[in-house]
Amino acid sequence: MIVNRGVKMNLKSIEYFLITVEEMNVTRAAERLFISQQALSSHIKRLEDEYRVQLFERRPTFHLTPEGEQMVFYGRQILEAEAKMQQLEDEGLPGGAGAYNFYKGVSIVCG
């Protein structure tokens, strides 16, 4: 089970993690994101520290751990929800542009 210990989740770190999963290679993922491998590794490490899990096994081959598989599932849901909330804001629904910004600072518990 992945449990948030009170640190705010960074949507960019989740996005970077999911791209790394798509590539299953840190070098290619970093190139795709136009960032350094070190910066990408820092984002992944931040997620691992925040949830106190290891997301990838790095040896003998690079692959997801069971916790990493859970993060893929929940990470996709989180980014999809954020995109839907952004769409609501962009459509200018009643309440004004700031009415839907509440979610941007929310810490989500997955589990």
Tab-separated table of N, CA and C in Angstrom:
chain	number	residue	atom	x	y	z
A	1	MET	N	0.846	-1.173	0.000
A	1	MET	CA	0.000	0.000	0.000
A	1	MET	C	0.888	1.231	0.000
A	2	ILE	N	0.533	2.206	-0.830
A	2	ILE	CA	1.258	3.461	-0.891
A	2	ILE	C	0.527	4.445	0.018
A	3	VAL	N	1.251	5.040	0.960
A	3	VAL	CA	0.631	5.971	1.900
A	3	VAL	C	1.409	7.268	1.896
A	4	ASN	N	0.718	8.368	1.728
A	4	ASN	CA	1.340	9.685	1.762
A	4	ASN	C	1.603	10.051	3.212
A	5	ARG	N	2.791	10.473	3.521
A	5	ARG	CA	3.185	10.811	4.894
A	5	ARG	C	3.088	12.308	5.164
A	6	GLY	N	2.339	13.046	4.326
A	6	GLY	CA	2.123	14.453	4.597
A	6	GLY	C	2.890	15.403	3.693
A	7	VAL	N	3.768	14.914	2.852
A	7	VAL	CA	4.506	15.766	1.926
A	7	VAL	C	3.654	15.931	0.676
A	8	LYS	N	3.574	17.148	0.163
A	8	LYS	CA	2.762	17.369	-1.025
A	8	LYS	C	3.366	16.691	-2.242
A	9	MET	N	2.529	15.984	-2.931
A	9	MET	CA	2.899	15.292	-4.135
A	9	MET	C	3.132	16.313	-5.245
A	10	ASN	N	4.086	16.074	-6.104
A	10	ASN	CA	4.378	16.960	-7.210
A	10	ASN	C	3.884	16.292	-8.490
A	11	LEU	N	2.945	16.936	-9.178
A	11	LEU	CA	2.389	16.356	-10.399
A	11	LEU	C	3.462	16.138	-11.456
A	12	LYS	N	4.444	17.023	-11.497
A	12	LYS	CA	5.530	16.869	-12.467
A	12	LYS	C	6.320	15.596	-12.183
A	13	SER	N	6.564	15.296	-10.911
A	13	SER	CA	7.291	14.066	-10.564
A	13	SER	C	6.511	12.836	-11.007
A	14	ILE	N	5.197	12.876	-10.864
A	14	ILE	CA	4.377	11.747	-11.313
A	14	ILE	C	4.448	11.617	-12.829
A	15	GLU	N	4.338	12.739	-13.525
A	15	GLU	CA	4.438	12.718	-14.985
A	15	GLU	C	5.793	12.150	-15.421
A	16	TYR	N	6.862	12.606	-14.784
A	16	TYR	CA	8.201	12.112	-15.124
A	16	TYR	C	8.332	10.616	-14.838
A	17	PHE	N	7.768	10.178	-13.720
A	17	PHE	CA	7.782	8.754	-13.388
A	17	PHE	C	7.077	7.950	-14.481
A	18	LEU	N	5.896	8.398	-14.899
A	18	LEU	CA	5.130	7.654	-15.903
A	18	LEU	C	5.844	7.620	-17.249
A	19	ILE	N	6.532	8.680	-17.606
A	19	ILE	CA	7.310	8.663	-18.850
A	19	ILE	C	8.481	7.697	-18.728
A	20	THR	N	9.084	7.642	-17.555
A	20	THR	CA	10.166	6.674	-17.331
A	20	THR	C	9.635	5.252	-17.470
A	21	VAL	N	8.438	5.016	-16.982
A	21	VAL	CA	7.810	3.690	-17.123
A	21	VAL	C	7.574	3.381	-18.600
A	22	GLU	N	7.075	4.353	-19.349
A	22	GLU	CA	6.847	4.129	-20.787
A	22	GLU	C	8.140	3.755	-21.497
A	23	GLU	N	9.217	4.437	-21.149
A	23	GLU	CA	10.504	4.188	-21.803
A	23	GLU	C	11.237	2.987	-21.206
A	24	MET	N	11.004	2.729	-19.928
A	24	MET	CA	11.726	1.713	-19.155
A	24	MET	C	13.242	1.870	-19.315
A	25	ASN	N	13.634	3.135	-19.372
A	25	ASN	CA	15.044	3.479	-19.504
A	25	ASN	C	15.192	4.941	-19.078
A	26	VAL	N	16.003	5.184	-18.067
A	26	VAL	CA	16.148	6.536	-17.527
A	26	VAL	C	16.783	7.478	-18.552
A	27	THR	N	17.767	7.009	-19.286
A	27	THR	CA	18.438	7.855	-20.280
A	27	THR	C	17.453	8.321	-21.344
A	28	ARG	N	16.690	7.381	-21.915
A	28	ARG	CA	15.723	7.753	-22.956
A	28	ARG	C	14.622	8.652	-22.402
A	29	ALA	N	14.160	8.364	-21.177
A	29	ALA	CA	13.119	9.197	-20.564
A	29	ALA	C	13.633	10.619	-20.353
A	30	ALA	N	14.858	10.758	-19.856
A	30	ALA	CA	15.440	12.083	-19.633
A	30	ALA	C	15.572	12.842	-20.954
A	31	GLU	N	16.011	12.144	-21.991
A	31	GLU	CA	16.123	12.777	-23.306
A	31	GLU	C	14.752	13.231	-23.797
A	32	ARG	N	13.761	12.401	-23.637
A	32	ARG	CA	12.393	12.739	-24.058
A	32	ARG	C	11.858	13.958	-23.299
A	33	LEU	N	12.234	14.075	-22.034
A	33	LEU	CA	11.772	15.175	-21.191
A	33	LEU	C	12.654	16.425	-21.302
A	34	PHE	N	13.773	16.313	-22.008
A	34	PHE	CA	14.730	17.410	-22.151
A	34	PHE	C	15.270	17.859	-20.791
A	35	ILE	N	15.561	16.875	-19.926
A	35	ILE	CA	16.179	17.148	-18.637
A	35	ILE	C	17.347	16.184	-18.464
A	36	SER	N	18.184	16.440	-17.478
A	36	SER	CA	19.322	15.548	-17.232
A	36	SER	C	18.842	14.280	-16.540
A	37	GLN	N	19.652	13.234	-16.670
A	37	GLN	CA	19.358	11.987	-15.950
A	37	GLN	C	19.325	12.242	-14.449
A	38	GLN	N	20.210	13.070	-13.970
A	38	GLN	CA	20.273	13.381	-12.544
A	38	GLN	C	18.978	14.050	-12.083
A	39	ALA	N	18.451	14.978	-12.872
A	39	ALA	CA	17.204	15.648	-12.512
A	39	ALA	C	16.049	14.660	-12.500
A	40	LEU	N	15.996	13.777	-13.489
A	40	LEU	CA	14.939	12.767	-13.542
A	40	LEU	C	15.049	11.820	-12.351
A	41	SER	N	16.246	11.376	-12.060
A	41	SER	CA	16.452	10.486	-10.905
A	41	SER	C	16.027	11.162	-9.609
A	42	SER	N	16.253	12.466	-9.505
A	42	SER	CA	15.834	13.213	-8.314
A	42	SER	C	14.315	13.216	-8.155
A	43	HIS	N	13.600	13.366	-9.265
A	43	HIS	CA	12.135	13.334	-9.210
A	43	HIS	C	11.639	11.965	-8.756
A	44	ILE	N	12.234	10.919	-9.293
A	44	ILE	CA	11.824	9.561	-8.914
A	44	ILE	C	12.172	9.301	-7.459
A	45	LYS	N	13.353	9.725	-7.042
A	45	LYS	CA	13.772	9.556	-5.650
A	45	LYS	C	12.825	10.297	-4.709
A	46	ARG	N	12.381	11.480	-5.115
A	46	ARG	CA	11.445	12.267	-4.305
A	46	ARG	C	10.146	11.485	-4.080
A	47	LEU	N	9.633	10.862	-5.142
A	47	LEU	CA	8.425	10.043	-4.994
A	47	LEU	C	8.681	8.851	-4.084
A	48	GLU	N	9.822	8.197	-4.274
A	48	GLU	CA	10.154	7.040	-3.435
A	48	GLU	C	10.268	7.439	-1.970
A	49	ASP	N	10.899	8.560	-1.707
A	49	ASP	CA	11.043	9.037	-0.327
A	49	ASP	C	9.697	9.430	0.259
A	50	GLU	N	8.885	10.107	-0.546
A	50	GLU	CA	7.591	10.578	-0.068
A	50	GLU	C	6.689	9.420	0.350
A	51	TYR	N	6.723	8.352	-0.427
A	51	TYR	CA	5.846	7.209	-0.140
A	51	TYR	C	6.561	6.051	0.542
A	52	ARG	N	7.843	6.238	0.802
A	52	ARG	CA	8.649	5.226	1.489
A	52	ARG	C	8.577	3.857	0.802
A	53	VAL	N	8.752	3.905	-0.517
A	53	VAL	CA	8.743	2.693	-1.331
A	53	VAL	C	9.855	2.781	-2.361
A	54	GLN	N	10.170	1.653	-2.945
A	54	GLN	CA	11.074	1.612	-4.088
A	54	GLN	C	10.198	1.368	-5.314
A	55	LEU	N	10.263	2.249	-6.300
A	55	LEU	CA	9.410	2.143	-7.472
A	55	LEU	C	9.994	1.262	-8.569
A	56	PHE	N	11.321	1.228	-8.653
A	56	PHE	CA	11.998	0.424	-9.667
A	56	PHE	C	13.031	-0.483	-9.012
A	57	GLU	N	13.182	-1.679	-9.561
A	57	GLU	CA	14.352	-2.511	-9.301
A	57	GLU	C	15.329	-2.158	-10.403
A	58	ARG	N	16.562	-1.909	-10.038
A	58	ARG	CA	17.527	-1.477	-11.046
A	58	ARG	C	18.468	-2.601	-11.486
A	59	ARG	N	18.511	-3.660	-10.715
A	59	ARG	CA	19.369	-4.802	-11.051
A	59	ARG	C	18.639	-6.093	-10.738
A	60	PRO	N	18.764	-7.141	-11.474
A	60	PRO	CA	19.654	-7.287	-12.635
A	60	PRO	C	19.127	-6.566	-13.875
A	61	THR	N	17.825	-6.320	-13.938
A	61	THR	CA	17.277	-5.540	-15.046
A	61	THR	C	16.400	-4.431	-14.473
A	62	PHE	N	16.213	-3.383	-15.246
A	62	PHE	CA	15.394	-2.252	-14.828
A	62	PHE	C	13.927	-2.624	-15.007
A	63	HIS	N	13.188	-2.705	-13.889
A	63	HIS	CA	11.761	-3.029	-13.972
A	63	HIS	C	11.016	-2.470	-12.757
A	64	LEU	N	9.697	-2.409	-12.874
A	64	LEU	CA	8.865	-1.897	-11.788
A	64	LEU	C	8.771	-2.885	-10.647
A	65	THR	N	8.703	-2.345	-9.438
A	65	THR	CA	8.379	-3.150	-8.261
A	65	THR	C	6.846	-3.214	-8.172
A	66	PRO	N	6.292	-4.054	-7.304
A	66	PRO	CA	4.837	-4.041	-7.106
A	66	PRO	C	4.323	-2.661	-6.685
A	67	GLU	N	5.101	-1.960	-5.861
A	67	GLU	CA	4.718	-0.602	-5.462
A	67	GLU	C	4.764	0.352	-6.653
A	68	GLY	N	5.728	0.146	-7.535
A	68	GLY	CA	5.814	0.939	-8.746
A	68	GLY	C	4.607	0.724	-9.639
A	69	GLU	N	4.140	-0.530	-9.713
A	69	GLU	CA	2.939	-0.825	-10.499
A	69	GLU	C	1.722	-0.112	-9.916
A	70	GLN	N	1.638	-0.057	-8.583
A	70	GLN	CA	0.545	0.691	-7.955
A	70	GLN	C	0.654	2.178	-8.280
A	71	MET	N	1.869	2.709	-8.254
A	71	MET	CA	2.058	4.126	-8.556
A	71	MET	C	1.657	4.428	-9.998
A	72	VAL	N	1.907	3.515	-10.919
A	72	VAL	CA	1.469	3.708	-12.308
A	72	VAL	C	-0.056	3.833	-12.342
A	73	PHE	N	-0.735	2.909	-11.685
A	73	PHE	CA	-2.196	2.913	-11.668
A	73	PHE	C	-2.736	4.218	-11.089
A	74	TYR	N	-2.283	4.579	-9.892
A	74	TYR	CA	-2.785	5.777	-9.229
A	74	TYR	C	-2.263	7.058	-9.881
A	75	GLY	N	-1.031	7.035	-10.349
A	75	GLY	CA	-0.473	8.216	-11.002
A	75	GLY	C	-1.249	8.598	-12.242
A	76	ARG	N	-1.639	7.607	-13.025
A	76	ARG	CA	-2.448	7.894	-14.220
A	76	ARG	C	-3.798	8.491	-13.828
A	77	GLN	N	-4.402	7.943	-12.776
A	77	GLN	CA	-5.690	8.478	-12.317
A	77	GLN	C	-5.550	9.923	-11.848
A	78	ILE	N	-4.485	10.195	-11.123
A	78	ILE	CA	-4.252	11.552	-10.609
A	78	ILE	C	-4.077	12.534	-11.759
A	79	LEU	N	-3.260	12.185	-12.753
A	79	LEU	CA	-3.038	13.099	-13.876
A	79	LEU	C	-4.295	13.268	-14.728
A	80	GLU	N	-5.083	12.196	-14.875
A	80	GLU	CA	-6.348	12.312	-15.600
A	80	GLU	C	-7.310	13.229	-14.857
A	81	ALA	N	-7.388	13.101	-13.542
A	81	ALA	CA	-8.264	13.963	-12.740
A	81	ALA	C	-7.812	15.414	-12.835
A	82	GLU	N	-6.515	15.648	-12.798
A	82	GLU	CA	-5.994	17.006	-12.897
A	82	GLU	C	-6.343	17.599	-14.259
A	83	ALA	N	-6.236	16.805	-15.323
A	83	ALA	CA	-6.569	17.286	-16.669
A	83	ALA	C	-8.054	17.637	-16.761
A	84	LYS	N	-8.904	16.837	-16.144
A	84	LYS	CA	-10.343	17.125	-16.143
A	84	LYS	C	-10.637	18.407	-15.374
A	85	MET	N	-9.964	18.596	-14.248
A	85	MET	CA	-10.159	19.818	-13.477
A	85	MET	C	-9.670	21.032	-14.265
A	86	GLN	N	-8.567	20.880	-14.973
A	86	GLN	CA	-8.051	21.976	-15.800
A	86	GLN	C	-9.043	22.299	-16.909
A	87	GLN	N	-9.650	21.267	-17.484
A	87	GLN	CA	-10.646	21.478	-18.535
A	87	GLN	C	-11.841	22.254	-17.985
A	88	LEU	N	-12.300	21.913	-16.788
A	88	LEU	CA	-13.401	22.657	-16.163
A	88	LEU	C	-13.038	24.124	-16.009
A	89	GLU	N	-11.830	24.359	-15.547
A	89	GLU	CA	-11.365	25.741	-15.367
A	89	GLU	C	-11.292	26.466	-16.706
A	90	ASP	N	-10.752	25.788	-17.719
A	90	ASP	CA	-10.599	26.391	-19.041
A	90	ASP	C	-11.943	26.708	-19.688
A	91	GLU	N	-12.963	25.912	-19.384
A	91	GLU	CA	-14.291	26.124	-19.961
A	91	GLU	C	-15.018	27.281	-19.297
A	92	GLY	N	-14.453	27.806	-18.221
A	92	GLY	CA	-15.045	28.962	-17.565
A	92	GLY	C	-16.391	28.679	-16.942
A	93	LEU	N	-16.498	27.558	-16.268
A	93	LEU	CA	-17.751	27.216	-15.612
A	93	LEU	C	-18.060	28.197	-14.492
A	94	PRO	N	-19.314	28.268	-14.045
A	94	PRO	CA	-19.702	29.209	-12.985
A	94	PRO	C	-18.768	29.139	-11.787
A	95	GLY	N	-18.481	30.301	-11.236
A	95	GLY	CA	-17.616	30.355	-10.068
A	95	GLY	C	-16.315	31.069	-10.358
A	96	GLY	N	-16.070	31.332	-11.625
A	96	GLY	CA	-14.851	32.049	-11.982
A	96	GLY	C	-13.673	31.123	-12.150
A	97	ALA	N	-12.610	31.659	-12.709
A	97	ALA	CA	-11.432	30.864	-13.046
A	97	ALA	C	-10.785	30.216	-11.836
A	98	GLY	N	-10.880	30.874	-10.666
A	98	GLY	CA	-10.211	30.322	-9.490
A	98	GLY	C	-11.031	29.310	-8.721
A	99	ALA	N	-12.253	29.084	-9.140
A	99	ALA	CA	-13.139	28.207	-8.364
A	99	ALA	C	-12.646	26.775	-8.319
A	100	TYR	N	-11.880	26.351	-9.296
A	100	TYR	CA	-11.445	24.965	-9.361
A	100	TYR	C	-9.969	24.797	-9.021
A	101	ASN	N	-9.321	25.844	-8.564
A	101	ASN	CA	-7.904	25.771	-8.230
A	101	ASN	C	-7.637	25.069	-6.910
A	102	PHE	N	-8.666	24.740	-6.154
A	102	PHE	CA	-8.480	24.124	-4.843
A	102	PHE	C	-7.671	22.846	-4.907
A	103	TYR	N	-7.760	22.107	-5.975
A	103	TYR	CA	-7.119	20.795	-6.067
A	103	TYR	C	-5.608	20.889	-6.215
A	104	LYS	N	-5.070	22.015	-6.651
A	104	LYS	CA	-3.643	22.103	-6.968
A	104	LYS	C	-2.759	21.975	-5.740
A	105	GLY	N	-3.255	22.311	-4.566
A	105	GLY	CA	-2.439	22.200	-3.366
A	105	GLY	C	-2.844	21.042	-2.479
A	106	VAL	N	-3.709	20.163	-2.989
A	106	VAL	CA	-4.221	19.061	-2.177
A	106	VAL	C	-3.243	17.903	-2.207
A	107	SER	N	-3.033	17.312	-1.073
A	107	SER	CA	-2.218	16.110	-0.969
A	107	SER	C	-3.149	14.916	-1.026
A	108	ILE	N	-2.905	14.009	-1.952
A	108	ILE	CA	-3.799	12.884	-2.181
A	108	ILE	C	-3.226	11.637	-1.546
A	109	VAL	N	-4.072	10.863	-0.877
A	109	VAL	CA	-3.650	9.603	-0.283
A	109	VAL	C	-4.113	8.480	-1.190
A	110	CYS	N	-3.205	7.642	-1.595
A	110	CYS	CA	-3.532	6.506	-2.453
A	110	CYS	C	-3.434	5.238	-1.619
A	111	GLY	N	-4.352	4.344	-1.827
A	111	GLY	CA	-4.218	3.099	-1.078
A	111	GLY	C	-5.390	2.280	-0.991
